[in-house]
XYZ file of C-alpha atoms in Angstrom:
518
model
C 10.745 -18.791 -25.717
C 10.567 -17.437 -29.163
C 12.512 -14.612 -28.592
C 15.450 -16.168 -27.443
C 15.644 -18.423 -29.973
C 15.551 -15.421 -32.276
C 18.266 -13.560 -29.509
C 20.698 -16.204 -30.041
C 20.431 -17.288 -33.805
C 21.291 -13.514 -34.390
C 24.662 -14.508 -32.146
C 25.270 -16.607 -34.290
C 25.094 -14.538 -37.376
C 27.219 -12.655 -36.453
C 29.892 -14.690 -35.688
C 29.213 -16.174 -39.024
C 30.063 -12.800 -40.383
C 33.435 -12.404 -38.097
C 34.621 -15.610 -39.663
C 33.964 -14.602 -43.087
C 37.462 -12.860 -44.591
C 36.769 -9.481 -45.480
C 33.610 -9.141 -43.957
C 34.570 -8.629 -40.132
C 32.078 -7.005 -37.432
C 33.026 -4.110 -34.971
C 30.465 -4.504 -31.389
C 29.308 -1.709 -32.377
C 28.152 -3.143 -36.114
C 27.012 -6.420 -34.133
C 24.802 -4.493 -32.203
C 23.003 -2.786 -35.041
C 22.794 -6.168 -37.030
C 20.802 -7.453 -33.706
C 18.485 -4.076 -33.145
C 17.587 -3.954 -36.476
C 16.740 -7.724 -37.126
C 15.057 -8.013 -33.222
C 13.301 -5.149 -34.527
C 11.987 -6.415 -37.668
C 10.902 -9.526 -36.301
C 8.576 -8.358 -33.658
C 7.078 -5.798 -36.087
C 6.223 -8.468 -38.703
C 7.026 -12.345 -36.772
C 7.654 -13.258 -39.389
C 11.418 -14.020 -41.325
C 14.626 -11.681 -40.330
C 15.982 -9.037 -42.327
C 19.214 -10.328 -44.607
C 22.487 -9.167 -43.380
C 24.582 -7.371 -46.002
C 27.759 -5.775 -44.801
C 27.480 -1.940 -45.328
C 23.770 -1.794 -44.839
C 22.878 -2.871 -41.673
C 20.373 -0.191 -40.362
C 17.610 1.095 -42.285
C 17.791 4.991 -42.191
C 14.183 5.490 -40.809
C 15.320 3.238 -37.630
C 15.610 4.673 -34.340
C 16.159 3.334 -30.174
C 12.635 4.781 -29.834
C 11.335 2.568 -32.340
C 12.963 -0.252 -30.499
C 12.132 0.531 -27.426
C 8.389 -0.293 -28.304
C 8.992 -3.938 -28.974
C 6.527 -6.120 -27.502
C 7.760 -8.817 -24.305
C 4.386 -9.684 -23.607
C 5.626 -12.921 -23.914
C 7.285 -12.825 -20.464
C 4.843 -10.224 -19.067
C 7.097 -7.068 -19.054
C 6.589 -3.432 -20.279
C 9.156 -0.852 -21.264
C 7.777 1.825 -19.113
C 7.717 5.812 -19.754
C 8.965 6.998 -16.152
C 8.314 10.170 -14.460
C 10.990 11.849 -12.389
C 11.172 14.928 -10.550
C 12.229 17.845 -12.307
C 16.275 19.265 -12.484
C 16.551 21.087 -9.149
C 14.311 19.143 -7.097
C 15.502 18.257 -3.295
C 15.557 14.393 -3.899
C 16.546 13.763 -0.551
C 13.255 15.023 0.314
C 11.421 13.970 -2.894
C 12.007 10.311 -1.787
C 10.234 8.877 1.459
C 10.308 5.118 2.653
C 7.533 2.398 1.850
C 3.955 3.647 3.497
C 3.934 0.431 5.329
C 6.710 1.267 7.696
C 6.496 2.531 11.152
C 2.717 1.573 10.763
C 3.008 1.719 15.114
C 4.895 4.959 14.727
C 3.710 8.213 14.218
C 6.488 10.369 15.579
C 8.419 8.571 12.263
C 6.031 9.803 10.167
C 5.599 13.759 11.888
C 9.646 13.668 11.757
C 9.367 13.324 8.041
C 7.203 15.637 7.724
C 8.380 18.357 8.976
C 11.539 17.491 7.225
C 9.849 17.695 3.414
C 8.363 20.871 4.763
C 6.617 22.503 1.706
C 8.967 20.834 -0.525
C 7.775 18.913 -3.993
C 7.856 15.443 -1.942
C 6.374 11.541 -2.634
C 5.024 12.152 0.960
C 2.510 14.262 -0.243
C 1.110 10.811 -2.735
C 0.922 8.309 -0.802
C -1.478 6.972 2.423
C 0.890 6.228 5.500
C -0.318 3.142 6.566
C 0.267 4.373 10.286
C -3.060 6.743 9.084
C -5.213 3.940 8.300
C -7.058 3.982 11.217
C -8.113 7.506 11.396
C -12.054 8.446 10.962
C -13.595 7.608 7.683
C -14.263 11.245 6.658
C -10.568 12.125 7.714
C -9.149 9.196 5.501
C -11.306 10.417 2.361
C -9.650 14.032 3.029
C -6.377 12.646 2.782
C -7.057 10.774 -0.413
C -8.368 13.466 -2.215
C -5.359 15.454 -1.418
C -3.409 12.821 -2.665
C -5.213 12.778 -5.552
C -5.029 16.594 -6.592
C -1.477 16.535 -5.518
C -0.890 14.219 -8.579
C -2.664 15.988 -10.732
C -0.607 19.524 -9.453
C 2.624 17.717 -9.864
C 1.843 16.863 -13.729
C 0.076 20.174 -14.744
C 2.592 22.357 -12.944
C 5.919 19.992 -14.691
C 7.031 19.107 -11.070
C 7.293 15.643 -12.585
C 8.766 15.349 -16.145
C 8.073 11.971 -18.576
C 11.790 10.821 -19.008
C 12.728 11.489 -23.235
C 12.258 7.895 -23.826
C 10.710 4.525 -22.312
C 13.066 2.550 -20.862
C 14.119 1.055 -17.044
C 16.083 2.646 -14.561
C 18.886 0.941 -12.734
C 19.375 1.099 -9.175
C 22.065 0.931 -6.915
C 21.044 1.378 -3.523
C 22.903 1.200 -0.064
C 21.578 0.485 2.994
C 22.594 0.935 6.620
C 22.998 -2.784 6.959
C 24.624 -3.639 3.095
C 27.087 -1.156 0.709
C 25.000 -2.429 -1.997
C 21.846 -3.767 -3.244
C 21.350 -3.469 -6.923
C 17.486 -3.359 -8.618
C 15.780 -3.017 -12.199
C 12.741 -0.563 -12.249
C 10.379 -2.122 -15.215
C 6.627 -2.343 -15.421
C 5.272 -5.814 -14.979
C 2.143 -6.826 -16.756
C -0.648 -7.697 -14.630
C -2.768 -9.983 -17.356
C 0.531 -12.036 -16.172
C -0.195 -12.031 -12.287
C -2.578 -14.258 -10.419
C -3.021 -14.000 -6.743
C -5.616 -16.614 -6.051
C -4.444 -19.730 -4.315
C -3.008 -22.356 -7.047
C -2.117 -19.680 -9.581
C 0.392 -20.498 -12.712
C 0.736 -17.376 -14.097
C 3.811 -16.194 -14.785
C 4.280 -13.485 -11.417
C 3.563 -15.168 -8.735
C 1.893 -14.342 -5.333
C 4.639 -15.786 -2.222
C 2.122 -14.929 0.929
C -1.391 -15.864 0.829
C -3.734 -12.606 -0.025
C -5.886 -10.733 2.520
C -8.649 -9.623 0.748
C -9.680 -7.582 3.860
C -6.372 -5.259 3.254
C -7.320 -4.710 -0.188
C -10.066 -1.846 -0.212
C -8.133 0.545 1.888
C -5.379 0.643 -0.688
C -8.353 0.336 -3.705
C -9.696 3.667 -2.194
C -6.528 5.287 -3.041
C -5.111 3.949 -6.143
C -8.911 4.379 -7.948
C -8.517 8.103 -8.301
C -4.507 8.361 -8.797
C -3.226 9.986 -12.220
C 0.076 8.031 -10.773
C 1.487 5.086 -9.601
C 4.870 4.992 -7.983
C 6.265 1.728 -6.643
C 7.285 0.393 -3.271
C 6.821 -2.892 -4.432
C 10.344 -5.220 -4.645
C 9.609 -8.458 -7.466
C 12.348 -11.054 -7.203
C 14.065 -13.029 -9.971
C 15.746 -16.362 -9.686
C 19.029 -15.051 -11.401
C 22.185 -17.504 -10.149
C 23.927 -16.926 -13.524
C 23.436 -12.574 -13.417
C 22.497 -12.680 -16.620
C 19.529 -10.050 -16.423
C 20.558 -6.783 -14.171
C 24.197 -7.076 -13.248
C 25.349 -6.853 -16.646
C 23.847 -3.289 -16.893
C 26.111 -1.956 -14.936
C 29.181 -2.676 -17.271
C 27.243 -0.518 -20.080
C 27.760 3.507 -20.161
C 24.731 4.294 -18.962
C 23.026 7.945 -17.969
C 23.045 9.051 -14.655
C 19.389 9.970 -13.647
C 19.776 10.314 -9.745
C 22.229 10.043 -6.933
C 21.729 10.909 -3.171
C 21.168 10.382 0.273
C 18.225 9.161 0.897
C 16.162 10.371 4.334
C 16.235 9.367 8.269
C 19.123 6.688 7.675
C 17.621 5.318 4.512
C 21.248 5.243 2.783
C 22.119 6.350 -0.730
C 20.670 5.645 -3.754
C 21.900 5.674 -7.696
C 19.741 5.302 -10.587
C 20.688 5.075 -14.352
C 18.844 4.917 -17.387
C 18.611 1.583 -19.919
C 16.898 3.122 -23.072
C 19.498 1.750 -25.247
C 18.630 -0.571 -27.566
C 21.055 -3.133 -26.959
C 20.349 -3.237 -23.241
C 16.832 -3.733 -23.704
C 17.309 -6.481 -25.864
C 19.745 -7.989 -23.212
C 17.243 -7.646 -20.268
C 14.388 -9.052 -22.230
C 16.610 -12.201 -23.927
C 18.024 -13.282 -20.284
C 14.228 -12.688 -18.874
C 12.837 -15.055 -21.880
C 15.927 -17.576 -21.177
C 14.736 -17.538 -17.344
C 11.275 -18.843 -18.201
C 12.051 -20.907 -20.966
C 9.665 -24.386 -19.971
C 12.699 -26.421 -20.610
C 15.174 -24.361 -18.802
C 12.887 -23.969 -15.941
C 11.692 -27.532 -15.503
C 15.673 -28.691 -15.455
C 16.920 -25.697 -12.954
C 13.970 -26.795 -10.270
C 13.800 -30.300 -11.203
C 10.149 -30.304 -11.655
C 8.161 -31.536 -15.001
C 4.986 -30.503 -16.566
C 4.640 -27.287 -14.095
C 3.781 -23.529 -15.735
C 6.879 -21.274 -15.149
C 7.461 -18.420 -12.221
C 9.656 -15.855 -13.342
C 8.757 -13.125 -10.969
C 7.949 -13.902 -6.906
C 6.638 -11.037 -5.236
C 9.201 -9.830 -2.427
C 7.701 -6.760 -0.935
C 4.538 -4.883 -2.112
C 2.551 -7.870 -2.497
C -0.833 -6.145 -1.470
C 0.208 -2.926 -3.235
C 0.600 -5.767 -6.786
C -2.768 -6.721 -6.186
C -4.321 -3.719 -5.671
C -2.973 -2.867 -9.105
C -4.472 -6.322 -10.225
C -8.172 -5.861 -8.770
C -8.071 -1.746 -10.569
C -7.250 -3.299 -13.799
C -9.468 -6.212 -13.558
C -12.527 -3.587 -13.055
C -11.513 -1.557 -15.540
C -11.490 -4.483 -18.192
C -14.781 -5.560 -16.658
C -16.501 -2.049 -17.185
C -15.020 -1.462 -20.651
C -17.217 -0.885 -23.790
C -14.189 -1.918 -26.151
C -13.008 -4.769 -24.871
C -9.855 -4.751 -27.459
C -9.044 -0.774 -26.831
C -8.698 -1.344 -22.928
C -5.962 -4.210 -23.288
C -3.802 -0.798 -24.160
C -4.597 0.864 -21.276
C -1.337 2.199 -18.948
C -3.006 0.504 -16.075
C -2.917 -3.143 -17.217
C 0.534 -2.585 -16.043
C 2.778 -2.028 -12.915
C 5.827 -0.292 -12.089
C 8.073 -2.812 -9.586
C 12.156 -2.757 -8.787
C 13.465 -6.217 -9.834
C 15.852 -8.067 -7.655
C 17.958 -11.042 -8.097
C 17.473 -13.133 -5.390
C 21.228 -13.835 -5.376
C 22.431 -10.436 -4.872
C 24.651 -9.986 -2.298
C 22.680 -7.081 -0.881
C 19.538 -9.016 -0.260
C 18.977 -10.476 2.914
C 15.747 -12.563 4.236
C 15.452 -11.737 7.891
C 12.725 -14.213 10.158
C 9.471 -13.073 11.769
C 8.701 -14.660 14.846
C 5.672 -15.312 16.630
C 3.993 -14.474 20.096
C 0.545 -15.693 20.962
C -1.355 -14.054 23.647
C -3.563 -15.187 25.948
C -2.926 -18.671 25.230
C -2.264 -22.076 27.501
C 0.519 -24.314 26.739
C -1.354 -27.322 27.390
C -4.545 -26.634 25.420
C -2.013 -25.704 22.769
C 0.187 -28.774 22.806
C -3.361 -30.962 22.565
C -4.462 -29.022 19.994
C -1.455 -29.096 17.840
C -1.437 -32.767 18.536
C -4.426 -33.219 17.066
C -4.128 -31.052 14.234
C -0.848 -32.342 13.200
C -2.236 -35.905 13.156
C -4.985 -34.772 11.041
C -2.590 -33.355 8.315
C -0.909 -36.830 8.116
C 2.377 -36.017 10.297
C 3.409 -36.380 14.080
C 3.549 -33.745 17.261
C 5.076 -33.748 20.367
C 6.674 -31.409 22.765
C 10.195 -31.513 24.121
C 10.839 -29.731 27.294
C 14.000 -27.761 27.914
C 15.094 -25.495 31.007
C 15.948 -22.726 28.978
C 16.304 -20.910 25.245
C 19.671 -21.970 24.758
C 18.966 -25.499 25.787
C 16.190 -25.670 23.620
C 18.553 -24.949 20.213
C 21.007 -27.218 21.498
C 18.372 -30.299 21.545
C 17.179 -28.870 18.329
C 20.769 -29.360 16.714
C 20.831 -32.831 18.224
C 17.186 -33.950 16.867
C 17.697 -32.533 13.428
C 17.365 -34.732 10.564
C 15.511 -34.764 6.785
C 11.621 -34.659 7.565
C 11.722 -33.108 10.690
C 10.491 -29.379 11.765
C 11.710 -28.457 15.171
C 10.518 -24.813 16.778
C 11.815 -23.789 19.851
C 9.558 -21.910 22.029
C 9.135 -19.924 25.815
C 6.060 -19.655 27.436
C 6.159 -18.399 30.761
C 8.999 -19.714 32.909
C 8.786 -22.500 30.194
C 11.030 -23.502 26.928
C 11.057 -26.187 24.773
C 10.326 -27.190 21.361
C 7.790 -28.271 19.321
C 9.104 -31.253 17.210
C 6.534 -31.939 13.856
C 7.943 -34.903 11.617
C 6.569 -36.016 7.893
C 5.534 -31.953 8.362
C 3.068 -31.269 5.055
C 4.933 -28.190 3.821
C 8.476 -27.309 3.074
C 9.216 -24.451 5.362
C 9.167 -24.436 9.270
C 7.070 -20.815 9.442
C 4.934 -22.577 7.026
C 4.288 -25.407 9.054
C 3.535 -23.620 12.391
C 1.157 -20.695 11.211
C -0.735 -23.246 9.300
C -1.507 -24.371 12.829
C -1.504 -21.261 14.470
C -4.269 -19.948 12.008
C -6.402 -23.426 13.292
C -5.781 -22.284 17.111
C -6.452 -18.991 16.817
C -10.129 -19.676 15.128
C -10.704 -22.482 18.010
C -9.523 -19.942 20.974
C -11.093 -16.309 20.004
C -9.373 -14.754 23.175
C -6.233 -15.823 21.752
C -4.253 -13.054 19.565
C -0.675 -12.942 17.388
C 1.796 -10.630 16.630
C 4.791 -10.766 14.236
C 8.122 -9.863 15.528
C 11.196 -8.881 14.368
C 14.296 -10.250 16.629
C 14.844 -12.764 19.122
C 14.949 -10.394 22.058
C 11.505 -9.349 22.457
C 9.907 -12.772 21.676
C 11.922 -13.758 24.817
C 10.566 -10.685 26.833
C 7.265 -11.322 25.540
C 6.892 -14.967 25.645
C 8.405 -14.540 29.187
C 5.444 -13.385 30.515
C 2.472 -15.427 31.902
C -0.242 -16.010 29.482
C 2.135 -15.825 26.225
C 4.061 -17.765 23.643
C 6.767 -17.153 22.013
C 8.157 -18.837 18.439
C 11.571 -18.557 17.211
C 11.846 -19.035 13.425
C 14.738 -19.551 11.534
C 15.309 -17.140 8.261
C 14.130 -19.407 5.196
C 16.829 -19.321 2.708
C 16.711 -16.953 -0.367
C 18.330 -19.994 -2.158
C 15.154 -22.321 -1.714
C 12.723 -19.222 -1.752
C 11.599 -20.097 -5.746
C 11.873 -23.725 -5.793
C 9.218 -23.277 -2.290
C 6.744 -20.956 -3.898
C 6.485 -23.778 -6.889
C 6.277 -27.178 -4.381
C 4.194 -24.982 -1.880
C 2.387 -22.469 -3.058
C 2.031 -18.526 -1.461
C 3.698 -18.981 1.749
C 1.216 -18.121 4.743
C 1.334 -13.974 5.685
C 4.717 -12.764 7.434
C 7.159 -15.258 6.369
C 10.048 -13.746 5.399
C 11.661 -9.877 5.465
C 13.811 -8.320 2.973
C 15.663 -6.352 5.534
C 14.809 -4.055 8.441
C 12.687 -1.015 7.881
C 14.956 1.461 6.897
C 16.213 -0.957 3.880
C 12.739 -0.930 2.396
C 12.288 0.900 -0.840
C 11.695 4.352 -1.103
C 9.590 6.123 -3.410
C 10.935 7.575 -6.511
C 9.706 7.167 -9.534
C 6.599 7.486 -11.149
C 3.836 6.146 -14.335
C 1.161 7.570 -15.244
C -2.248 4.986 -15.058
C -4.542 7.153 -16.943
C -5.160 7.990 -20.328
């Protein structure tokens, strides 16, 4: 990437200067010789200012003026942010993702009545837990939602931060002390979520168009957007967002966040030098070269961002802006439109604070033995081989498991009435075990209508579920965060409900804000 071959040869002019006697740099001088050379090169492309000691900024230059610098390169956007004005409860300003506690109302009436009449993201978003309330109900909501925007932003309840930049988070959960996160606006010319994309951002669970409109309905009409959505980077190195927090940065929040969310920090990177940092390691990330030797893969189009959480909420985004460039008069005017782009939290995929918890399966109204001959049979068809191990119990059925295992081999253990077992797959087609098995379960579920799934969360009810006459249970191992890039790139968007990036209550919350409207 251009830009870090600029980054870097500006290292190295520098250093040139430290070794030159008499002409020594302070940090502070280095970092001026970078801002104002990154910043001349992206407003012309063309050659870099010469260096003379003693003039090293122009006097017209400013952070502002380098905070505009283009990375369309590697689809980001230095975003202006809305926060909540000084004085605001943030503790009730901030509620968890709208898709949580979708099966629980009392959840969402508790947090309620805790906001009260207080300024509060509760009052902009669409619980998902709602969704299935009567069409003319559902439009009421949304156009309070709407004009509660719109009140926020006349009446100064929400305040553009002085300058564009990123805010960077620090958040602790009930489960980790510490889970750090970039807030940045992610450019959705870069994003593709149809099957076989290579865009840049990347799709990691197949799309359900059907979810979309809902969640069209409401972001149509919004003067805002403000993020639930978690984008992951492939960071081993921490290059891009733990380096931020050895800068002196300004504190813009810290509190406790609601109903055993945790505590949260935030900070903002408007700083010259730490913009330049975040977009130089991003760049180095997606270099072709870089990437192609780090996954071991040739001739393949780069992923820089995976979608973590939010991935429905990202295309949502994707199909507003897409309609919007599709109804445009000026086709070149709408390219600068605020809603080509999104605002996400970035997380390194590596951070100690990020865990990928497994969804299990239960089937309903399903027979073992049709199942087993169907899987069979659809195994065979995909090129690998099926059978099923019986086992007296759970804990029998992980012990054969450890004693079958070898390369090229999926084993799933499973209960199914007073039955356990496993169902062995070898030469499987994909990568990952969930992968494997919903592929399958997707096929059975078409063939046998009176058959239904749900997704689970912990081993204990799959066992009191699958227990039960008529039922299956799955038990899927966590896929590891390590492999979770190097999978999306060999296989694709993994199918729905593979992976969880924590428990509920370690989802994001809502916080900041962007305006999408001119």
């Amino acid at each position: 990437m251009q830009f870090v071959k600029v980054f870097y040869k500006l290292h190295k002019i520098v250093g040139a200067y430290n070794d030159v006697p008499g002409y020594p740099l302070s940090t502070l001088a280095a970092e001026q010789v970078l801002r104002t050379n990154l910043l001349h090169y992206f407003q012309s492309g063309k050659n870099m200012l010469p260096i003379e000691p003693g003039k090293i900024i122009p006097d017209n230059f400013t952070d502002k003026d380098f905070n505009s610098m283009d990375f369309a390169a590697i689809g980001l956007n230095v975003p202006s942010i809305l926060l909540p004005k000084l004085g605001t409860d943030m503790s009730k300003w901030a509620v968890i993702a709208c898709d949580q506690y979708t099966s629980e109302p009392e959840y969402w009436e508790k947090v309620s009545a805790t906001v009260g009449a207080n300024p509060s993201t509760l009052n902009l978003i669409f619980p998902e837990v709602y969704l299935e309330e009567a069409e003319a109900d559902a439009e009421r909501r949304i156009a309070g939602i709407n004009a509660t925007m719109q009140h926020y932003l006349d009446a100064g309840i929400l305040q553009e931060e002085a300058q564009p930049g990123f805010i960077l988070v620090d958040r602790q959960t009930c489960a980790v002390p510490s889970r750090k996160g970039l807030v940045v606006a992610l450019d959705l010319e870069a994003y593709d979520y149809r099957a076989g994309s290579t865009t840049l951002i990347r799709a990691t669970e197949g799309t359900i168009l059907d979810r979309l409109p809902p969640r069209i309905k409401v972001r149509q009409g919004a003067s805002i957007e403000l993020p639930h959505i978690m984008v992951l980077i492939d960071d081993p190195e921490r290059t891009v967002i733990e380096p931020l927090f050895d800068r002196n940065l300004e504190l813009a929040y810290d509190f406790a966040l609601m109903e055993g969310g945790g505590h949260i920090k935030g900070w903002r990177v408007n700083d010259a030098a730490s913009l330049a940092q975040v977009g130089a390691a991003l760049a180095q990330l997606a270099d072709p070269a870089h990437f192609a030797a780090k996954y071991q893969v040739a001739g393949q189009a780069p992923v820089l961002y995976a979608m973590g959480d939010g991935n429905h909420s990202f295309a949502t985004a994707k199909a507003i802006w897409e309609k919007l460039k599709a109804e445009a008069t000026d086709k070149a005017a709408i390219m600068d439109h605020p809603a080509r782009y999104a605002l996400v939290e970035l997380v390194n995929v590596h951070d100690p604070g990020l865990e990928f918890e497994a969804i299990h399966r239960v089937i309903f109204n399903a027979d073992l033995a049709t199942m087993t001959a169907q899987a069979a049979a659809f195994y065979a068809a995909q090129g690998a081989s099926f059978c099923c191990e019986r086992c007296k119990n759970l804990a029998a059925s992980v012990e054969k498991a450890q004693a079958l295992k070898q390369a090229g081999r999926h084993l799933i253990p499973f209960v199914a009435g007073s039955e356990c077992g496993l169902f062995v797959i070898d030469q499987p087609p994909l990568h990952l075990e969930v992968a494997t098995l919903q592929t399958f379960l997707d096929h059975f579920l078409s063939e046998n209508r009176a058959a239904r799934i749900d997704y689970i969360h912990g081993e204990a009810p799959v066992s009191a579920l699958g227990n039960k006459a008529g039922n299956i249970g799955f038990y899927l191992p966590a896929i590891s965060k390590y492999d979770f890039f190097k999978t999306i790139i060999l296989d694709g968007a993994l199918p729905r409900k593979t992976f969880s990036m924590g428990d509920a209550d370690e989802k994001r919350f809502y916080l900041e804000c962007r305006r999408i409207v001119r």
